[in-house]
Coordinates of C-alpha atoms and ligand atoms in Angstrom, one line a residue:
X18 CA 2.0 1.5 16.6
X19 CA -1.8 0.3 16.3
X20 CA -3.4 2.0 13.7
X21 CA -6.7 2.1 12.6
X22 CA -7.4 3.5 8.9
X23 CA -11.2 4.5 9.0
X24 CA -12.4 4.0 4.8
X25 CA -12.4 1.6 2.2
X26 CA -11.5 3.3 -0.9
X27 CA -9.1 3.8 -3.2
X28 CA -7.3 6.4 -1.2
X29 CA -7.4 4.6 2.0
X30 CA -5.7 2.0 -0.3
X31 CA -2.9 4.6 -1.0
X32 CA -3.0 5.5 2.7
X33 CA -2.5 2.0 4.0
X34 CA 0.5 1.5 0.8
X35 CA 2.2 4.6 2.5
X36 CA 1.6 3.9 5.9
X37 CA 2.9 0.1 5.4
X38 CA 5.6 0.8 2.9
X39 CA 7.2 4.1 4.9
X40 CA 7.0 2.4 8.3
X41 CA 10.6 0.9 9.9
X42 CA 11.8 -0.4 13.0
X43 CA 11.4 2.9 14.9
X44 CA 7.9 3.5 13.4
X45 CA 6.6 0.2 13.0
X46 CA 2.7 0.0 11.8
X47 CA 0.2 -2.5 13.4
X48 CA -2.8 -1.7 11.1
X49 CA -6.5 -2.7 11.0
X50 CA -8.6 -1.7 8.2
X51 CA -12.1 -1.2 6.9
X52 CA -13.4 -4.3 5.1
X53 CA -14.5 -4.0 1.3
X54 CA -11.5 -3.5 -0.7
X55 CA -9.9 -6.5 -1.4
X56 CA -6.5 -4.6 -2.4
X57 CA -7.0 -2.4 0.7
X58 CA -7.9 -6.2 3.1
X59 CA -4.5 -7.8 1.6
X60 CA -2.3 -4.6 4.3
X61 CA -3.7 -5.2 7.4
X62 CA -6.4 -7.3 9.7
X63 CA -9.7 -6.0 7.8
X64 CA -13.3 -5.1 9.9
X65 CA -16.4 -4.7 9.3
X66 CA -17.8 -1.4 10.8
X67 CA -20.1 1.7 9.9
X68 CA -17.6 4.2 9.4
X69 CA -20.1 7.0 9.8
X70 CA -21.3 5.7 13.3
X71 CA -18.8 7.1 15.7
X72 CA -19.5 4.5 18.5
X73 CA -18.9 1.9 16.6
X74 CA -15.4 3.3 15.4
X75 CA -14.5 4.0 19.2
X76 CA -15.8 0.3 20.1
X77 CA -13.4 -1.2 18.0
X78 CA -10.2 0.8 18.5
X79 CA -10.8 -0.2 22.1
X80 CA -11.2 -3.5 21.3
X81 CA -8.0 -3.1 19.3
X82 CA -5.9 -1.1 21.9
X83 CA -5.4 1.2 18.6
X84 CA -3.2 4.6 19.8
X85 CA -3.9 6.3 16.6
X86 CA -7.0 6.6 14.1
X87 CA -6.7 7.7 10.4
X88 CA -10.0 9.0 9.0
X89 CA -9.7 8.9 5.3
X90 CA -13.5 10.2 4.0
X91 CA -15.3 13.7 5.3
X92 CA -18.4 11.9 6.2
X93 CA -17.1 10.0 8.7
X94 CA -15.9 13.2 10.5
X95 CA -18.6 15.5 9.8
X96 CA -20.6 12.5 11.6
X97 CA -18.3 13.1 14.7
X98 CA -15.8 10.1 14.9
X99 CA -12.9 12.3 15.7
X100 CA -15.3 13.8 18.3
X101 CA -16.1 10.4 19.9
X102 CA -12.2 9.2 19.6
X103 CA -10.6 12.4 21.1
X104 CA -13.3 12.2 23.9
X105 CA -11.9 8.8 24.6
X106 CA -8.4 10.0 24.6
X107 CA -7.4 8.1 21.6
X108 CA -5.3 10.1 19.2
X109 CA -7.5 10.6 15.7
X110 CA -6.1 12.1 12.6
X111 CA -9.0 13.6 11.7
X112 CA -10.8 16.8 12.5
X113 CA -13.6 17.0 14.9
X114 CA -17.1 17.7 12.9
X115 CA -17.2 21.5 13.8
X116 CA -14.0 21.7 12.3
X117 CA -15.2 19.5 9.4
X118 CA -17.1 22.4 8.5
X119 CA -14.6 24.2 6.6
X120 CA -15.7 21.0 3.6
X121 CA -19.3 20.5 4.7
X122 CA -20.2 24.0 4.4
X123 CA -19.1 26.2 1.4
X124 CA -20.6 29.5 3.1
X125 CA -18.8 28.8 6.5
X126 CA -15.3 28.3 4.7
X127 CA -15.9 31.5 3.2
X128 CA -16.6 32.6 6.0
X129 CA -13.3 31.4 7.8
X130 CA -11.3 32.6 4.9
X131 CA -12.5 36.3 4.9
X132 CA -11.5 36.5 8.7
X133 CA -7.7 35.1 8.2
X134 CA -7.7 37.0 5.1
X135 CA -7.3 34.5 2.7
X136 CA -7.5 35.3 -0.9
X137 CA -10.4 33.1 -3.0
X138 CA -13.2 34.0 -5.3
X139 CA -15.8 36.9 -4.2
X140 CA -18.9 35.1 -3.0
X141 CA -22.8 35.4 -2.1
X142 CA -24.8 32.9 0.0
X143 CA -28.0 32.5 -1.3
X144 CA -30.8 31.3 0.0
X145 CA -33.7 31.9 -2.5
X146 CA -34.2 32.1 -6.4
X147 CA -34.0 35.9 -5.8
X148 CA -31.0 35.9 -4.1
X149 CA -29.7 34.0 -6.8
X150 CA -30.5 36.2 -9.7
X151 CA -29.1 39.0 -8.0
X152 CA -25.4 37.6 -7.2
X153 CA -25.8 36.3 -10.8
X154 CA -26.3 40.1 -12.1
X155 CA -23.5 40.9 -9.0
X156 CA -21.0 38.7 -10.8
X157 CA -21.5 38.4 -14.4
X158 CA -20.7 35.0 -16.7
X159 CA -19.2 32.2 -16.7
X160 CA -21.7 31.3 -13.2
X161 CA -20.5 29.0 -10.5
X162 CA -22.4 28.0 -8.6
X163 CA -21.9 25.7 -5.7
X164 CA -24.2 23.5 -3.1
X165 CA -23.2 24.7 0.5
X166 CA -23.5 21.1 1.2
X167 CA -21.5 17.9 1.2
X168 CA -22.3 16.5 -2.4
X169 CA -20.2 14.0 -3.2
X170 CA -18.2 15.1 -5.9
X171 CA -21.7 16.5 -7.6
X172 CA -21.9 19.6 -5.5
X173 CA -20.4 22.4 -8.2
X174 CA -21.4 23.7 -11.9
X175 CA -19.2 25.8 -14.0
X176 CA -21.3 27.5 -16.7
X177 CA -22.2 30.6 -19.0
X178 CA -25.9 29.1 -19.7
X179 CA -27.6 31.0 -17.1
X180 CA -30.7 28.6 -17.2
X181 CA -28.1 25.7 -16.4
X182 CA -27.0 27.7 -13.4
X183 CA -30.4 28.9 -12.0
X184 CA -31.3 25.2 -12.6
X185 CA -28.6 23.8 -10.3
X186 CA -28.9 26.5 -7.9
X187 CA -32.8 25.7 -7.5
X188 CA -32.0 21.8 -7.1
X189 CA -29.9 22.8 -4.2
X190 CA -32.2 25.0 -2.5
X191 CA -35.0 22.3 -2.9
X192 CA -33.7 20.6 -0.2
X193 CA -34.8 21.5 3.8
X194 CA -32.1 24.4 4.6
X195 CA -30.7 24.4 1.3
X196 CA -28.0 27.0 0.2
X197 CA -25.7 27.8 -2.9
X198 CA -23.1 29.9 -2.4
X199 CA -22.5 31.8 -6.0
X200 CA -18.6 32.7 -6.8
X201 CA -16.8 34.2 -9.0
X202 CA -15.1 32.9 -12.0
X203 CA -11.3 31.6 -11.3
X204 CA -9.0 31.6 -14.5
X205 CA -5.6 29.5 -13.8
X206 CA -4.7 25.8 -13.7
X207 CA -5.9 24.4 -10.4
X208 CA -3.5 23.0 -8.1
X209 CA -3.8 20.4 -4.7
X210 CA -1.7 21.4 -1.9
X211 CA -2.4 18.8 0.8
X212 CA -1.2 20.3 4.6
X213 CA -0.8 18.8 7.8
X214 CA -2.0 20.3 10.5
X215 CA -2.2 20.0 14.1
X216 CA -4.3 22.7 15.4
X217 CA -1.5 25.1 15.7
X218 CA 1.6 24.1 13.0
X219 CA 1.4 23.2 9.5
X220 CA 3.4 21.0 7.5
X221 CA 2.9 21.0 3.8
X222 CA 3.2 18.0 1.4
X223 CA 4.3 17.4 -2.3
X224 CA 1.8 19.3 -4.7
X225 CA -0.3 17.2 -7.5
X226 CA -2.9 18.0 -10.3
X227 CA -6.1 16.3 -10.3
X228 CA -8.4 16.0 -13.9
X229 CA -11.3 16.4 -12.3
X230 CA -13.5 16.4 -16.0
X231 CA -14.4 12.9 -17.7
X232 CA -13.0 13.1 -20.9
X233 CA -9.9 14.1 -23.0
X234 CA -8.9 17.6 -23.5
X235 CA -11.3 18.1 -19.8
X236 CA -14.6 16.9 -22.0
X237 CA -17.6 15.7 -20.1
X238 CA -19.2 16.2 -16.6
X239 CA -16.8 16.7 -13.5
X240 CA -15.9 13.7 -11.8
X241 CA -13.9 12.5 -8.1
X242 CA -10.5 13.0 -10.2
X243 CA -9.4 10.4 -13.3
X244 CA -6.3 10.5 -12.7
X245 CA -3.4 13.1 -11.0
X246 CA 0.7 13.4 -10.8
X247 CA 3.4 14.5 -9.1
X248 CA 5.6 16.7 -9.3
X249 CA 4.6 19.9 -11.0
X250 CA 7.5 20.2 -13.4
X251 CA 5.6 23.8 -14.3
X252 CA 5.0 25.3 -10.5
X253 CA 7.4 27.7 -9.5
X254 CA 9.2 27.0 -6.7
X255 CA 8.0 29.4 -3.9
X256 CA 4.5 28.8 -4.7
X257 CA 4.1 25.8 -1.4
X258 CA 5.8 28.7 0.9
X259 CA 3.2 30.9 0.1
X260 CA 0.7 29.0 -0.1
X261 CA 1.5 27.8 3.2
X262 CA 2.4 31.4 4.1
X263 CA -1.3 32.9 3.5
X264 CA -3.5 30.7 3.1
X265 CA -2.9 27.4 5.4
X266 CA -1.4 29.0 8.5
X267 CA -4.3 32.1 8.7
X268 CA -7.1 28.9 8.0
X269 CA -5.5 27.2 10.7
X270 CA -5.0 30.2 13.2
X271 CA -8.4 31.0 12.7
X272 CA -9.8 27.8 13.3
X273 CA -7.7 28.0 16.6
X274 CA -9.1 31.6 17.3
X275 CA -12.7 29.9 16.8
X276 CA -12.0 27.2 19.7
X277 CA -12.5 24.7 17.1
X278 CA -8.6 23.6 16.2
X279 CA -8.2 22.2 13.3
X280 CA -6.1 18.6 13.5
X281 CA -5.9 16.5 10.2
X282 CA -5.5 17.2 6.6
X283 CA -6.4 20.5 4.7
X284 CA -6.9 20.6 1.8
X285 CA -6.0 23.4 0.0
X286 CA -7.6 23.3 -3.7
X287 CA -5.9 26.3 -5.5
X288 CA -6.1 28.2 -8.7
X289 CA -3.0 29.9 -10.0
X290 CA -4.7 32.9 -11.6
X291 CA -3.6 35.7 -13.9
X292 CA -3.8 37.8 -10.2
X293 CA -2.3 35.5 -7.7
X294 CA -3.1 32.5 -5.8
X295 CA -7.1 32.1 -5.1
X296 CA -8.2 28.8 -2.8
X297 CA -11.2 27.4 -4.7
X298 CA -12.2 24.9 -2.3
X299 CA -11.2 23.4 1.4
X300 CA -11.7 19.9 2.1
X301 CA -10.8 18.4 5.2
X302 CA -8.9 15.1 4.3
X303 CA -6.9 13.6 1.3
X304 CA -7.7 14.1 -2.2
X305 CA -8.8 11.1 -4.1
X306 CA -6.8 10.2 -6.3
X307 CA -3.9 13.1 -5.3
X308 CA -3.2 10.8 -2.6
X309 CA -2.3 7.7 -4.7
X310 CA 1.0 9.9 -6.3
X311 CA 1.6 12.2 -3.4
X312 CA 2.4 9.7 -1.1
X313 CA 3.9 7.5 -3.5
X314 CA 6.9 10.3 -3.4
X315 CA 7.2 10.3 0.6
X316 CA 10.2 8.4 1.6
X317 CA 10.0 8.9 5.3
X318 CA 7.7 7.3 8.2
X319 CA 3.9 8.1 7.1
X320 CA 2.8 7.1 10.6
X321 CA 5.2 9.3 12.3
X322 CA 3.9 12.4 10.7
X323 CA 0.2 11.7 11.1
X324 CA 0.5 10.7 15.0
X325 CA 2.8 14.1 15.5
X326 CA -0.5 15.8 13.7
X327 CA -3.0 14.0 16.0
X328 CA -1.5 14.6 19.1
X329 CA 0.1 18.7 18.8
X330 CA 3.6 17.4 18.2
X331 CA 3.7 18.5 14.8
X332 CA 6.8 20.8 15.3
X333 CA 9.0 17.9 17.3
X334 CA 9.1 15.4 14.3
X335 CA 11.2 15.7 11.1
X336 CA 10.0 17.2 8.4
X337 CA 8.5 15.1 5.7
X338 CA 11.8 13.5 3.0
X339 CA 10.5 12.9 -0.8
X340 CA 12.2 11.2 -3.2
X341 CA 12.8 13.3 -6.7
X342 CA 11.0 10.4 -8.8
X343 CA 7.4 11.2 -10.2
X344 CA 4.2 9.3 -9.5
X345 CA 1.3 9.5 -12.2
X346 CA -1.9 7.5 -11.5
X347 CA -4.5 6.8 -14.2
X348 CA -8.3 5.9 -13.0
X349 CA -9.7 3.3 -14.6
X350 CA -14.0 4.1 -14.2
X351 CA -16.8 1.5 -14.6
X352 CA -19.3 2.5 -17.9
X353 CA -21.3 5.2 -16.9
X354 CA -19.8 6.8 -14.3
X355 CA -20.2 9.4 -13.0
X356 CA -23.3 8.1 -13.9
X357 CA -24.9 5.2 -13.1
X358 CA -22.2 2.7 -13.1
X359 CA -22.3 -0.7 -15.2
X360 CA -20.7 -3.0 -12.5
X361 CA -20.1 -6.7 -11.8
X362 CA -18.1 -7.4 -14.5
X363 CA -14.5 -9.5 -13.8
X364 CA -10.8 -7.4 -13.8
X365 CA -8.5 -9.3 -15.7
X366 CA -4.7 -8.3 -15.6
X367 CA -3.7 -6.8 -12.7
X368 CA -1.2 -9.6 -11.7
X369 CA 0.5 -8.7 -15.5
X370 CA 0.6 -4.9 -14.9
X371 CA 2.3 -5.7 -11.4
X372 CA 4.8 -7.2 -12.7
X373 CA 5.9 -4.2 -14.6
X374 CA 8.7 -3.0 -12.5
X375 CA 7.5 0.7 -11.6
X376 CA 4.0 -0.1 -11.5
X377 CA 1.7 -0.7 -8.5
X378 CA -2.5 -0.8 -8.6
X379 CA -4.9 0.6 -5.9
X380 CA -8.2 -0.6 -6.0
X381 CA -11.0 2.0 -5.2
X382 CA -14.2 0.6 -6.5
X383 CA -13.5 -3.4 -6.4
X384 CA -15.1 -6.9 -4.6
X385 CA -15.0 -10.4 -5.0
X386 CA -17.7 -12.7 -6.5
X387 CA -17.9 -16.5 -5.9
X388 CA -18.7 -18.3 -9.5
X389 CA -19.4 -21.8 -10.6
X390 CA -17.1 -23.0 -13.6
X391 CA -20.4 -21.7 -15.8
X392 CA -19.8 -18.1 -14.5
X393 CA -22.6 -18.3 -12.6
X394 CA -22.5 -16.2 -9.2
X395 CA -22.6 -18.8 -6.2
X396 CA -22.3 -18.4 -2.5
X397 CA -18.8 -18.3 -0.9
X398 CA -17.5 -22.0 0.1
X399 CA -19.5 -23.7 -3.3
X400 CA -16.9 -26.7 -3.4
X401 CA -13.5 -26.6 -5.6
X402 CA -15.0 -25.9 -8.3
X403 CA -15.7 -22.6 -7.9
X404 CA -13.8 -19.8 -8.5
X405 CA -13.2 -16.3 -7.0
X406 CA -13.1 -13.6 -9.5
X407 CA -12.6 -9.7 -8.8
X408 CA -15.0 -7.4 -10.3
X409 CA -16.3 -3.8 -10.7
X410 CA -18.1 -2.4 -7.7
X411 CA -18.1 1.4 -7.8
X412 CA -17.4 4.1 -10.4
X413 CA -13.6 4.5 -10.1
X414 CA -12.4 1.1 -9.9
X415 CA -8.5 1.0 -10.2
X416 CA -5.6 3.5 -10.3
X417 CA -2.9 2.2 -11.8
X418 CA 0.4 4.0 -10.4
X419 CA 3.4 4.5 -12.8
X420 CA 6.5 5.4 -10.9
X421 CA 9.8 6.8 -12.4
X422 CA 12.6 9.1 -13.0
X423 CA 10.5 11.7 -15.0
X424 CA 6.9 12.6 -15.2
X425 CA 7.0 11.4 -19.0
X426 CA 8.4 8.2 -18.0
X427 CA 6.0 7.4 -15.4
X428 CA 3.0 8.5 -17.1
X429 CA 4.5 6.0 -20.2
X430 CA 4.3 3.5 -17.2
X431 CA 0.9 4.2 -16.0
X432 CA -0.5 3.6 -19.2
X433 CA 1.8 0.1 -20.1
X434 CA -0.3 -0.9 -17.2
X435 CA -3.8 0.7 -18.2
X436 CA -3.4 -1.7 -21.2
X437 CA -2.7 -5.0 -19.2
X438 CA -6.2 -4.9 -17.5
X439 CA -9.7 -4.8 -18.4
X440 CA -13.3 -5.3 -17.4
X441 CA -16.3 -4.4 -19.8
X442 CA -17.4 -0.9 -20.3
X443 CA -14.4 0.1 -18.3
X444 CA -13.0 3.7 -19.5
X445 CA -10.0 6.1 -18.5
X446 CA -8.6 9.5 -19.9
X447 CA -5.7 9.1 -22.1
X448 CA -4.4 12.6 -21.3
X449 CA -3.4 12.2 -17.8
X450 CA -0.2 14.0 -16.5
X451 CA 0.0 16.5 -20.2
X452 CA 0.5 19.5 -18.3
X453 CA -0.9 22.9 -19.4
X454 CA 1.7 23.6 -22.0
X455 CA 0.1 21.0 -23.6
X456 CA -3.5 21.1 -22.5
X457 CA -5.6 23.8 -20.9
X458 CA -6.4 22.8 -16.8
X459 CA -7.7 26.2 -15.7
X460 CA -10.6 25.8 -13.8
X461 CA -13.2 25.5 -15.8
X462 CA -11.5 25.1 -18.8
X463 CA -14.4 23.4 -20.6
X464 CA -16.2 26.4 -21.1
X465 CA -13.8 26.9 -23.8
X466 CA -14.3 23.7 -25.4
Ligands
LIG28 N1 -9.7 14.8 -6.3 C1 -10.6 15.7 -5.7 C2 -11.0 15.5 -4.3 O1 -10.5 14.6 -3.7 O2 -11.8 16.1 -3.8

């Protein structure tokens, strides 16, 4: 099958490993990919396109005679690619951009979830500072408070200083049609249940834990994710029934109900509190970096499963296999981030942490540089003596994947890799996959640090 993998990142990375890796001689995979990422450029013919601009997406899976679309990022399908494909009659995985809504707007998922009955945290939309104070008073410390919008990772703030919230709350509502939505306070590790979903069924994957804070012992500012594994050696067992059971299947009936099916991947970001399941957040594709362990575990035909979910078939295919070994994946971040990030500096090492039996590396944040035998940058084609190097192009720049019998043993892995590579000012949490026995993941578990 043609297949197009819309994204350059380092989960698309892990999406084109999975789709390449699980494929076979029933399912075989044709696949073209977004140029950028050299790891991503080395699993299929690479292109250069505007992933946002949905005609340009269409143009060139007609070009490409591609019969099915992978949308990896949300801002390509809040733009409306999906739209624009399904239009055209060419399966997308992907949902269209009104059902894109349940990430690009906090108020309108809450909305969703209070008529499927979903459990989450008790909200107020607010549109002014006065608004704001109230729900504050409403709801008591610690305040969370969250931009209605797409933010990139920069959207939510988890605090007790009240001046710190009302301060994030009025950068939000700065902006033309700004809103916050103000929540209450989840206790509980959090949880990513990834579901596939074809407007009408839902197929659940493999659940991971993301470390969503900078630093050790979840120090620092919130980031994408710095690192995540799988399994959950500490989830009991029924918890992805249930999950499925009422939250997923009501989200995705309701969507239905709405005339706006939902097709693609939801996300279901959970918190195991002291009184049950509470969703914390939709989003409406893979988790970065969940994606780079949960898929790592699938054992049968990636490409099968997203084309069943893409074209309403989702209850004629087999359901997913999983092999019983572990995946951890460590994020090694440029200086800075989630600042500003210090990039341009050469990755040494990969080759060496490769050939650790076990250990694979996505790249999320990487490019190549021409340089003269000085170091020098120099234009592509500068004669033999010049040399291509890798360096560091984004804030999260590699995930190094440790695969193994035991969670312990790949997380051992992970790390045996971590050390084979480097760039300057590069940095990584050294906690990864210590589970909360060990170390406290409830949401918002810095307040207690
Ligand atoms: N790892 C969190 C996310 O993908 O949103």
């Amino acid at each position: 099958m043609k297949v197009l993998l819309v994204g350059n990142g380092g989960r698309e990375h892990a999406l084109a490993r999975a789709l390449v890796r699980t494929s076979n001689a029933e399912h075989p995979v044709q696949l073209s990919v977004q140029a950028g990422n050299p790891g991503l450029e080395t699993l299929g013919d690479s292109f250069a396109f505007t992933a946002t601009e949905p005609d340009e997406v269409l143009a060139l899976a007609k070009a490409h005679g591609v019969e099915l679309v992978v949308v990896g990022p949300e801002a390509p399908l809040v733009a409306g690619v999906a739209d624009a494909l399904i239009a055209a009659g060419i399966p997308c995985f992907g949902p269209t951009s009104d059902a894109a809504r349940l990430e690009a707007s906090k108020s309108f998922a809450k909305d969703v979830m209070a008529e499927a009955g979903v459990a989450t945290a008790r909200s107020f939309t607010c549109r002014n500072m006065n608004e704001v104070d109230t729900a504050f008073q409403e709801l008591g410390a610690p305040h969370v408070v969250k931009d209605d919008a797409l933010a990139a990772g920069k959207g939510v703030v988890v605090t007790h200083n009240v001046e710190e919230a009302r301060a994030h709350a009025k950068s939000c509502l700065e902006r033309e049609d700004g809103a916050v939505v103000i929540e209450d306070y989840l206790d509980g590790p959090e949880v990513s249940l990834f579901c596939l979903c074809d407007g009408t069924s839902v197929v659940p994957l493999v659940p991971a834990q993301d470390f969503k804070r900078a630093g050790d012992a979840n120090s620092g500012p919130n980031t994408g994710g710095m690192g995540a594994y799988s399994p959950l050696p500490w989830l009991d067992e029924g918890v992805v029934e249930e999950v499925v059971r009422s939250v997923a299947q009501p989200t995705v009936n309701a969507m239905a109900k709405r005339n706006t099916p939902f097709v693609g991947l939801l996300y279901c970001g959970l918190a195991m509190t002291s009184r049950g399941i509470r969703v914390v957040e939709f989003n409406v594709r893979f988790g970065d970096p969940e994606t780079q362990v949960v898929l790592e575990r699938l054992d049968s035909p990636l490409v099968e499963l997203l084309h069943a979910a893409a074209t309403g078939t989702l209850d004629q295919v087999p359901a997913p296999q999983w092999s019983t070994d572990a995946a951890v994946t460590v994020v090694m971040a440029s200086g800075g981030y989630p600042g500003p990030s210090d990039t341009g500096h050469e990755i040494t090492g990969i080759d060496k942490a490769e050939a650790i039996p076990g250990i694979h590396v996505i790249q999320a944040g990487t490019s190549r540089k021409t340089v003269s035998p000085e170091g020098a940058l120099v234009p592509a084609g500068s004669g033999p003596e010049a040399k291509e190097i890798l360096v560091n192009s984004g804030g999260r720049v590699l995930n190094v994947v440790g695969r193994a019998a035991t969670v312990q043993a790949a997380r051992a892995l992970a790390y045996e890799g971590v050390k084979q590579i480097s760039f300057a000012g590069e940095h990584h949490r050294s906690d990864i996959a210590t589970w909360p026995a060990e170390l406290d993941l409830s949401v918002g578990s810095d307040l207690k640090n």
